[in-house]
N, CA, C and O of each residue as an XYZ file, in Angstrom:
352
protein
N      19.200     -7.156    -10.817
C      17.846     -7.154    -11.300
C      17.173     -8.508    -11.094
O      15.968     -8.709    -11.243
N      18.012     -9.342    -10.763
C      17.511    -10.785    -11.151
C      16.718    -11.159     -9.563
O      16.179    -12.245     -9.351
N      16.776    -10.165     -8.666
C      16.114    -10.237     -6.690
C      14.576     -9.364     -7.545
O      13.509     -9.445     -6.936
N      14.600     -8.655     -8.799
C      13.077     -7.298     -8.600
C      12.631     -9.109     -9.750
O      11.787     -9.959     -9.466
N      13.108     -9.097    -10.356
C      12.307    -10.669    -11.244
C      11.941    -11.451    -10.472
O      10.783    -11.866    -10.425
N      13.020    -11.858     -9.591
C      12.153    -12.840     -8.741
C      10.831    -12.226     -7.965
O      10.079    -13.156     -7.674
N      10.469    -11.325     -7.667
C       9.476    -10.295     -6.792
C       8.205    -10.524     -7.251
O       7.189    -10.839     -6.632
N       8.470    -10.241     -8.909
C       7.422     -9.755     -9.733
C       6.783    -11.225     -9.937
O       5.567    -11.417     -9.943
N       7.801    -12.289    -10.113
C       7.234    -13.393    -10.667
C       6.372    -13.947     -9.260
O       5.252    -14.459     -9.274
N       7.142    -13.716     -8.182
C       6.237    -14.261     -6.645
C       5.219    -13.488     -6.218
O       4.272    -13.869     -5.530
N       5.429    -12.327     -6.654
C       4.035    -11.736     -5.410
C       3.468    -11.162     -6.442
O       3.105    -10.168     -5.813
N       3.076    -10.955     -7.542
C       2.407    -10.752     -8.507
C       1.424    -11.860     -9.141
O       1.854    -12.781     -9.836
N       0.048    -11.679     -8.830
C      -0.611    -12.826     -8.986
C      -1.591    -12.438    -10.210
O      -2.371    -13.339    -10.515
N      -1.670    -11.392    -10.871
C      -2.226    -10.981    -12.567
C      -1.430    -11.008    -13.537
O      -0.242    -10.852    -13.258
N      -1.765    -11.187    -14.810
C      -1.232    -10.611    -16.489
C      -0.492     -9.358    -16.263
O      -0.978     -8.259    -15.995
N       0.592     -9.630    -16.389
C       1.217     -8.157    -17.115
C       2.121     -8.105    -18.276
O       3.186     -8.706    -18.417
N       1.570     -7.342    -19.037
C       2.127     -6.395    -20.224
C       3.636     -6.102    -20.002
O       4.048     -5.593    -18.959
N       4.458     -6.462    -21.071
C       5.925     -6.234    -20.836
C       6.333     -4.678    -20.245
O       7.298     -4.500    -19.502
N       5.220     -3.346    -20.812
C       5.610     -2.488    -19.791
C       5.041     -2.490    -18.534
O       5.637     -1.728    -17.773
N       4.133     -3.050    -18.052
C       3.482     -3.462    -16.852
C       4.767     -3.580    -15.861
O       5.118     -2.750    -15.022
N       5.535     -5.142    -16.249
C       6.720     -5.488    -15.485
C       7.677     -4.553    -15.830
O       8.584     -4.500    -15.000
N       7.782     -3.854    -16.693
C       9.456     -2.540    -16.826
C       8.949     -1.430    -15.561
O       9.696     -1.202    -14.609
N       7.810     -0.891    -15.671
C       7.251     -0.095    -14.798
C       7.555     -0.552    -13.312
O       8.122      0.104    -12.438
N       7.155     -1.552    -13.253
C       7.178     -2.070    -11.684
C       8.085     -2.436    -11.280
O       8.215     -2.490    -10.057
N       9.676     -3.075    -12.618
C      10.662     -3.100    -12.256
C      11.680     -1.966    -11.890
O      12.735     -1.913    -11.258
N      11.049     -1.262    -12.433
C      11.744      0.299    -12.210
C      11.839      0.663    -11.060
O      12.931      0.779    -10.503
N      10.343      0.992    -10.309
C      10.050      1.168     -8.841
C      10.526      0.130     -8.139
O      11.236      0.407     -7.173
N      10.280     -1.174     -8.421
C      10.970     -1.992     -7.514
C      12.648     -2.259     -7.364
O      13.290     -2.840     -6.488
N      12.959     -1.743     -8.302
C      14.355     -1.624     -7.989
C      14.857     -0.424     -7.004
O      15.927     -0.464     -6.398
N      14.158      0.377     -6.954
C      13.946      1.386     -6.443
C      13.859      1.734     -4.503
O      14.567      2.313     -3.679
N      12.558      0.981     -4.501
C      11.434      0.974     -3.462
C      12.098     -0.218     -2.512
O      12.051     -0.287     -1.284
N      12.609     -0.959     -3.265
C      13.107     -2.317     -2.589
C      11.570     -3.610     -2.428
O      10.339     -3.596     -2.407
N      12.410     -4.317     -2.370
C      11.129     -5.803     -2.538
C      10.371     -5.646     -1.234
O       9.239     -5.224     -1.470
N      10.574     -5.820     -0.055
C      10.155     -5.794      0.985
C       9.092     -4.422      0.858
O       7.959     -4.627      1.292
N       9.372     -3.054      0.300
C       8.251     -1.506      0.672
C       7.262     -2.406     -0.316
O       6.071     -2.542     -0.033
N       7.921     -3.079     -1.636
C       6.662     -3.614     -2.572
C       5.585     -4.779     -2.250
O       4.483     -5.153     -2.651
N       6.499     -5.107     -1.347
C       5.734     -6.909     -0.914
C       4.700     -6.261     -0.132
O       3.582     -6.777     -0.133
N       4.901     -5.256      0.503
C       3.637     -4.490      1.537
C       2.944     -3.253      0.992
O       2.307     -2.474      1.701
N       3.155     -3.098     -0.642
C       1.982     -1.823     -0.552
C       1.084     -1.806     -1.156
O       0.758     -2.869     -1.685
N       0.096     -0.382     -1.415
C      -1.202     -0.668     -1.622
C      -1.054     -1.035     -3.418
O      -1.955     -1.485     -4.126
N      -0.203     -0.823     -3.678
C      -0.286     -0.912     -5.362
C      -0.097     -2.221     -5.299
O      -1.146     -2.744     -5.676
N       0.698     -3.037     -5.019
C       0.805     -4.523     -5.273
C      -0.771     -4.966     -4.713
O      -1.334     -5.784     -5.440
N      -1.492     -4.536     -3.567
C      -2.941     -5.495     -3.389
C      -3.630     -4.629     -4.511
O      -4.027     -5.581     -5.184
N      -3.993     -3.703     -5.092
C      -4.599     -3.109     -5.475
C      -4.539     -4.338     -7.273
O      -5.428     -5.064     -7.716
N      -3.253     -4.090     -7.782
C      -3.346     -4.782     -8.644
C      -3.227     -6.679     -8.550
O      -3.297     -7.319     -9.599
N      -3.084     -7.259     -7.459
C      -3.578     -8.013     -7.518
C      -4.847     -8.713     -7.500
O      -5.097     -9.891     -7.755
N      -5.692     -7.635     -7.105
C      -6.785     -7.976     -7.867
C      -7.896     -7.221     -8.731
O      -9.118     -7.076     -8.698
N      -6.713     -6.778     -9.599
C      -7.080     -6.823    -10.832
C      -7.734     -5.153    -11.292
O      -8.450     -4.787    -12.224
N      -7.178     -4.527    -10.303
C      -7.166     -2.824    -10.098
C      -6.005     -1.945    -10.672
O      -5.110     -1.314    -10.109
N      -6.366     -2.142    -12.140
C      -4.825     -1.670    -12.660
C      -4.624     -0.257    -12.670
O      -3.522      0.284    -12.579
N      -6.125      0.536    -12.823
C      -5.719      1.987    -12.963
C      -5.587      2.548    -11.444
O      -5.131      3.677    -11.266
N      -5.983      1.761    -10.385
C      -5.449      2.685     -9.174
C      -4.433      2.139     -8.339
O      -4.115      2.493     -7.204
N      -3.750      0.811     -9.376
C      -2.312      0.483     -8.857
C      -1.558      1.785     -9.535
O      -0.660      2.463     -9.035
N      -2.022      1.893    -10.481
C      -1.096      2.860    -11.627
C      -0.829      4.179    -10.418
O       0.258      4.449     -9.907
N      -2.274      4.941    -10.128
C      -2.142      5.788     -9.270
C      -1.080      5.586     -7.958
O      -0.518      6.531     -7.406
N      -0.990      4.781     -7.740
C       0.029      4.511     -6.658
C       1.109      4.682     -6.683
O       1.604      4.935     -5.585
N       2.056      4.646     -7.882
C       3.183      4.734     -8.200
C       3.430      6.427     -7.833
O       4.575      6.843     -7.652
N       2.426      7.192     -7.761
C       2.909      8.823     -7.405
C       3.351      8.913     -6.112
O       3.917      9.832     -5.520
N       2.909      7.509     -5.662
C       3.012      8.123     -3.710
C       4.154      8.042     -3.008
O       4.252      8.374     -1.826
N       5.264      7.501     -3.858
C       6.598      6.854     -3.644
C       7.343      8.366     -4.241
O       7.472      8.610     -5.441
N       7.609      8.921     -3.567
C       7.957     10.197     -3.898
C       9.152     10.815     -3.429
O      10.105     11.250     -4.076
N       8.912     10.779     -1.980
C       9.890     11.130     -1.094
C      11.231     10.087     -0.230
O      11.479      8.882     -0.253
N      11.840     11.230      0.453
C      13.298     10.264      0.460
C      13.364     11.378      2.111
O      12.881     12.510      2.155
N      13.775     10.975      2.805
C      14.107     11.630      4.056
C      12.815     12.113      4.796
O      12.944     12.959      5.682
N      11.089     11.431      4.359
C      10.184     12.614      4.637
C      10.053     13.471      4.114
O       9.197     14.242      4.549
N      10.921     13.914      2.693
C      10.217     15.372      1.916
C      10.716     14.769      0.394
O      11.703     14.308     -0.180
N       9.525     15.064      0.216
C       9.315     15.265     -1.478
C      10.715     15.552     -2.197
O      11.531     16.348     -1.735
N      10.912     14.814     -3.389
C      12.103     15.147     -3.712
C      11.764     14.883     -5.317
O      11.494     13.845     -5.922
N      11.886     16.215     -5.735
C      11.559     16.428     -7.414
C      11.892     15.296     -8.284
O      11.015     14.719     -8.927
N      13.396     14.883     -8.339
C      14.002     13.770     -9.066
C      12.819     12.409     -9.218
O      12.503     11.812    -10.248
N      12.308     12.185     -7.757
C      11.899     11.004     -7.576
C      10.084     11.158     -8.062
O       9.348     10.197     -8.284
N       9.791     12.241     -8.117
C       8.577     12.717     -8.164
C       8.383     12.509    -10.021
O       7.357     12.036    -10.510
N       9.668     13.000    -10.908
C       9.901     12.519    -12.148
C       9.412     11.247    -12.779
O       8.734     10.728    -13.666
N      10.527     11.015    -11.308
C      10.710      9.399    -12.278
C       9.491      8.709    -11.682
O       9.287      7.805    -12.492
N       8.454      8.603    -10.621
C       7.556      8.031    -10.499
C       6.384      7.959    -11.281
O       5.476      7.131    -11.355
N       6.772      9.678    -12.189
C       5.459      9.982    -12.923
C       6.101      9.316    -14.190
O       5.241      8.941    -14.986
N       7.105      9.126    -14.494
C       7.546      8.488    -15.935
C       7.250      6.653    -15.865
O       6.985      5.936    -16.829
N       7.383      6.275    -14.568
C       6.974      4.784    -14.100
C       5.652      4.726    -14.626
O       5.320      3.953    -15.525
N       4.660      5.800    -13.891
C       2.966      5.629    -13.989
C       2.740      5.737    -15.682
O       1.797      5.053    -16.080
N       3.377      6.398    -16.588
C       3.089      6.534    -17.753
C       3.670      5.414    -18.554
O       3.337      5.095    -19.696
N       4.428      4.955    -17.930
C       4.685      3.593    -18.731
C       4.329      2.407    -18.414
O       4.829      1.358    -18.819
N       3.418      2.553    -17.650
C       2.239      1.626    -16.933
C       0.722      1.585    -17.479
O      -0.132      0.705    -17.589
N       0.820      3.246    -17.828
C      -0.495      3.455    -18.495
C      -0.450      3.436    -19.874
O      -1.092      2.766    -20.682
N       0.418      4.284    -20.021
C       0.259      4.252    -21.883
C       1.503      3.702    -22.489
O       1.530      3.812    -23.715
N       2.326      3.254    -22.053
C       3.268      2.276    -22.597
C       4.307      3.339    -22.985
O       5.011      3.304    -23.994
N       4.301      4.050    -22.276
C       5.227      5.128    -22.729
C       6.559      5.620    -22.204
O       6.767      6.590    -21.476
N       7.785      4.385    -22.938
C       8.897      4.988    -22.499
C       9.556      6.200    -22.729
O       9.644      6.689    -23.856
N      10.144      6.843    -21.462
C      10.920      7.850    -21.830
C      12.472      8.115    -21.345
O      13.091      9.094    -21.762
């Protein structure tokens, strides 16, 4: 975990809310640093676009080119604990 901390603390240039960083550590543990260092949710919330970074977290979905339910879960449980602080 201590490669998605370093991520968040470097290429993250706004305030975030302790679930802000659980959310993004989630996906970024995930997604890997490098898919995060390049996507639209990291520019989006760097400046300062939090509800359509939030939206972004749905688009990370798939695994081989097809949609894969598991990941479709847990992206929507990421976005909700981004938005409403809502672990589950």
């Amino acid at each position: 975990m201590e490669h998605v901390e370093d991520a968040l603390a470097h290429l993250v240039k706004v305030p975030l809310t302790q679930t802000y960083f659980d959310a993004l550590a989630s996906l970024i543990f995930n997604i890997g640093v490098n898919a995060f260092k390049r996507s639209t949710l990291l520019k989006l919330l760097n400046v300062g676009k939090y509800i359509q970074a939030a939206d972004e977290f749905l688009k990370w979905r798939k695994a081989g080119g097809k949609v894969v339910k598991g990941l479709e879960k847990r992206r929507e449980a990421e976005r909700r604990l981004f938005v409403d602080g809502v672990y589950e």
